[in-house]
Structure formats: C-alpha cells, structure tokens
Amino acid sequence: MPAVYQGTAFRPGDSPILHLERPEFVAAAQQNENLGLLKLLNEKKDAAYPGDTELQARVRAYELASRMQTTAPEAVDLSKESDATKAQYGLNDEATKGYGTSLLRARRLVERGVRFIQVVSGPTDVGGDSRNWDAHQSLERTMASMPKQLINRLPHCLPI
C-alpha cells in the first residue's frame, strides 16, 4: 500500500507516539510559519507536476503529521478520565493495565473520528512475563493470564 495509508503505531507509556512534541527550541508560531511555507512550496510543486502521486502522498503525510501534533496529545492523555472509567478499563490492576490502556486510548480515538484502529495484545514484558497469546514457553502461566487481560475488560469498554 502507498505510504499515505500507513498507520501510526502507539507504544506503552505516557507518550505513546514517537516524535510528537515540537522540537525544544522551536516556538509554536515559528513552527506554524515553517509549515505554512512548506505547504506553499508543496502546492507550487504540485501545480507543476499534478500527476506526481508520491508528492501528493508526501504532502498529505506532512498535513497529517501537523494535525496529529496538535490534536493527538489530548487524545492519548488519560489523566482527565474519571477514576471509575479507569477502573472499568482495568488501569488499577497491573495484570490488565497495559491492555486496558490500549483499549481506552482506542475508544478516545474512535470518539475523535479515527476510522481504523487496531488493538493487539503484544509482547510487552511486564515483570518478566510475556503478555502475548503467541507463547512458546511457560504455557500454563502465560495462557492463564491472558483471559483476565482480555475477557474481563472487553465487555466493559466497548463503545456503545
């Protein structure tokens, strides 16, 4: 698929999107001016080469990155969620916190109009335990923890 359709991977933690913050010594006004100039230059190039799909994909990627930089921090910030909501998603239990955080962020993205979201239970080592269904060792211990992570949280956090 073309680059314009690629997703943005989230990582665990308080800052799940890499390189989202503005560079340390660049003011917001300066960045907006730079982005405005970049947009103007891209539009001129697009007018000169209207069939260049790689240029169009690059321009859309710049525009998406700009929108993400301004809107994503609020979308992934769970600090404003109520304690009841956090408990419902399992954020108060270490066994369910990781997956619950992913599901809560997914819900927040849906609420903001994101059209496609994929949530996976991945190999995030927590206390030496692999939290992944694709286990090749310690099967009883690993598989015993997976239903608690997924099944206990899923019915409580599906958007209605």
GROMACS .gro file of C-alpha atoms in nm:
model
  160
    1MET     CA    1   0.000   0.000   0.000
    2PRO     CA    2   0.114   0.356  -0.056
    3ALA     CA    3   0.272   0.539   0.236
    4VAL     CA    4  -0.032   0.767   0.270
    5TYR     CA    5  -0.229   0.471   0.412
    6GLN     CA    6   0.024   0.363   0.674
    7GLY     CA    7  -0.079   0.380   1.035
    8THR     CA    8   0.083   0.526   1.342
    9ALA     CA    9   0.198   0.276   1.600
   10PHE     CA   10   0.150   0.356   1.967
   11ARG     CA   11   0.394   0.239   2.230
   12PRO     CA   12   0.329   0.182   2.600
   13GLY     CA   13   0.364   0.475   2.839
   14ASP     CA   14   0.252   0.832   2.883
   15SER     CA   15   0.387   0.945   2.544
   16PRO     CA   16   0.272   0.671   2.304
   17ILE     CA   17   0.354   0.849   1.976
   18LEU     CA   18   0.720   0.899   1.894
   19HIS     CA   19   0.842   1.248   1.797
   20LEU     CA   20   0.505   1.410   1.866
   21GLU     CA   21   0.641   1.702   2.064
   22ARG     CA   22   0.764   2.017   1.893
   23PRO     CA   23   1.145   2.050   1.896
   24GLU     CA   24   1.265   2.206   2.219
   25PHE     CA   25   1.387   2.540   2.080
   26VAL     CA   26   1.113   2.596   1.819
   27ALA     CA   27   0.824   2.822   1.920
   28ALA     CA   28   0.471   2.734   1.809
   29ALA     CA   29   0.449   3.050   1.592
   30GLN     CA   30   0.778   2.968   1.421
   31GLN     CA   31   0.666   2.614   1.354
   32ASN     CA   32   0.336   2.737   1.206
   33GLU     CA   33   0.527   2.974   0.977
   34ASN     CA   34   0.757   2.691   0.867
   35LEU     CA   35   0.461   2.463   0.797
   36GLY     CA   36   0.286   2.740   0.605
   37LEU     CA   37   0.593   2.792   0.387
   38LEU     CA   38   0.627   2.418   0.334
   39LYS     CA   39   0.262   2.397   0.229
   40LEU     CA   40   0.306   2.685  -0.018
   41LEU     CA   41   0.615   2.524  -0.171
   42ASN     CA   42   0.440   2.187  -0.198
   43GLU     CA   43   0.137   2.347  -0.365
   44LYS     CA   44   0.365   2.514  -0.624
   45LYS     CA   45   0.540   2.185  -0.693
   46ASP     CA   46   0.204   2.004  -0.714
   47ALA     CA   47   0.080   2.257  -0.969
   48ALA     CA   48   0.392   2.194  -1.178
   49TYR     CA   49   0.358   1.814  -1.151
   50PRO     CA   50  -0.014   1.737  -1.099
   51GLY     CA   51   0.025   1.362  -1.161
   52ASP     CA   52   0.303   1.304  -0.908
   53THR     CA   53   0.134   1.072  -0.657
   54GLU     CA   54   0.447   1.043  -0.442
   55LEU     CA   55   0.449   1.420  -0.393
   56GLN     CA   56   0.077   1.416  -0.312
   57ALA     CA   57   0.132   1.138  -0.056
   58ARG     CA   58   0.420   1.333   0.100
   59VAL     CA   59   0.208   1.648   0.126
   60ARG     CA   60  -0.074   1.452   0.291
   61ALA     CA   61   0.177   1.296   0.530
   62TYR     CA   62   0.303   1.643   0.631
   63GLU     CA   63  -0.053   1.764   0.682
   64LEU     CA   64  -0.142   1.455   0.886
   65ALA     CA   65   0.170   1.496   1.098
   66SER     CA   66   0.077   1.858   1.166
   67ARG     CA   67  -0.279   1.765   1.265
   68MET     CA   68  -0.153   1.482   1.484
   69GLN     CA   69   0.096   1.707   1.657
   70THR     CA   70  -0.179   1.947   1.756
   71THR     CA   71  -0.460   1.702   1.837
   72ALA     CA   72  -0.303   1.372   1.940
   73PRO     CA   73  -0.162   1.478   2.278
   74GLU     CA   74  -0.513   1.545   2.409
   75ALA     CA   75  -0.649   1.226   2.253
   76VAL     CA   76  -0.395   0.999   2.423
   77ASP     CA   77  -0.389   1.182   2.758
   78LEU     CA   78  -0.581   0.964   3.002
   79SER     CA   79  -0.531   1.193   3.302
   80LYS     CA   80  -0.872   1.356   3.252
   81GLU     CA   81  -1.058   1.025   3.256
   82SER     CA   82  -1.256   0.958   3.573
   83ASP     CA   83  -1.131   0.706   3.827
   84ALA     CA   84  -1.443   0.499   3.757
   85THR     CA   85  -1.361   0.483   3.385
   86LYS     CA   86  -1.000   0.393   3.457
   87ALA     CA   87  -1.117   0.115   3.689
   88GLN     CA   88  -1.362  -0.009   3.429
   89TYR     CA   89  -1.076  -0.046   3.180
   90GLY     CA   90  -0.857  -0.220   3.437
   91LEU     CA   91  -0.598   0.054   3.479
   92ASN     CA   92  -0.589  -0.009   3.854
   93ASP     CA   93  -0.476  -0.372   3.811
   94GLU     CA   94  -0.124  -0.446   3.683
   95ALA     CA   95  -0.249  -0.760   3.503
   96THR     CA   96  -0.493  -0.559   3.290
   97LYS     CA   97  -0.339  -0.211   3.290
   98GLY     CA   98  -0.146  -0.238   2.961
   99TYR     CA   99  -0.426  -0.378   2.751
  100GLY     CA  100  -0.685  -0.161   2.926
  101THR     CA  101  -0.480   0.149   2.845
  102SER     CA  102  -0.471   0.045   2.479
  103LEU     CA  103  -0.848  -0.008   2.474
  104LEU     CA  104  -0.920   0.322   2.647
  105ARG     CA  105  -0.698   0.510   2.401
  106ALA     CA  106  -0.871   0.328   2.116
  107ARG     CA  107  -1.209   0.443   2.247
  108ARG     CA  108  -1.085   0.801   2.271
  109LEU     CA  109  -0.959   0.783   1.911
  110VAL     CA  110  -1.296   0.649   1.791
  111GLU     CA  111  -1.468   0.938   1.968
  112ARG     CA  112  -1.245   1.177   1.774
  113GLY     CA  113  -1.328   1.027   1.435
  114VAL     CA  114  -1.035   0.794   1.372
  115ARG     CA  115  -1.173   0.546   1.121
  116PHE     CA  116  -0.945   0.246   1.165
  117ILE     CA  117  -0.785   0.131   1.488
  118GLN     CA  118  -0.613  -0.199   1.551
  119VAL     CA  119  -0.552  -0.304   1.909
  120VAL     CA  120  -0.329  -0.602   1.969
  121SER     CA  121  -0.205  -0.777   2.278
  122GLY     CA  122   0.163  -0.767   2.212
  123PRO     CA  123   0.483  -0.889   2.364
  124THR     CA  124   0.527  -0.626   2.632
  125ASP     CA  125   0.736  -0.777   2.907
  126VAL     CA  126   0.590  -0.693   3.244
  127GLY     CA  127   0.781  -0.834   3.536
  128GLY     CA  128   0.940  -1.095   3.312
  129ASP     CA  129   0.604  -1.226   3.186
  130SER     CA  130   0.533  -1.207   2.815
  131ARG     CA  131   0.180  -1.071   2.766
  132ASN     CA  132   0.128  -1.237   2.433
  133TRP     CA  133  -0.104  -1.512   2.309
  134ASP     CA  134   0.175  -1.645   2.086
  135ALA     CA  135   0.354  -1.830   2.364
  136HIS     CA  136   0.623  -2.091   2.317
  137GLN     CA  137   0.721  -2.143   2.678
  138SER     CA  138   0.560  -2.134   3.022
  139LEU     CA  139   0.230  -2.211   2.852
  140GLU     CA  140   0.019  -2.270   3.163
  141ARG     CA  141   0.132  -1.950   3.334
  142THR     CA  142   0.115  -1.735   3.018
  143MET     CA  143  -0.222  -1.864   2.899
  144ALA     CA  144  -0.370  -1.833   3.248
  145SER     CA  145  -0.306  -1.457   3.249
  146MET     CA  146  -0.443  -1.381   2.900
  147PRO     CA  147  -0.817  -1.429   2.966
  148LYS     CA  148  -0.802  -1.194   3.263
  149GLN     CA  149  -0.638  -0.926   3.049
  150LEU     CA  150  -0.881  -0.952   2.764
  151ILE     CA  151  -1.213  -1.104   2.858
  152ASN     CA  152  -1.260  -0.929   3.192
  153ARG     CA  153  -1.205  -0.587   3.033
  154LEU     CA  154  -1.352  -0.618   2.687
  155PRO     CA  155  -1.727  -0.618   2.773
  156HIS     CA  156  -1.683  -0.308   2.990
  157CYS     CA  157  -1.505  -0.095   2.738
  158LEU     CA  158  -1.672  -0.144   2.404
  159PRO     CA  159  -1.816   0.185   2.273
  160ILE     CA  160  -2.194   0.188   2.257
   0.00000   0.00000   0.00000
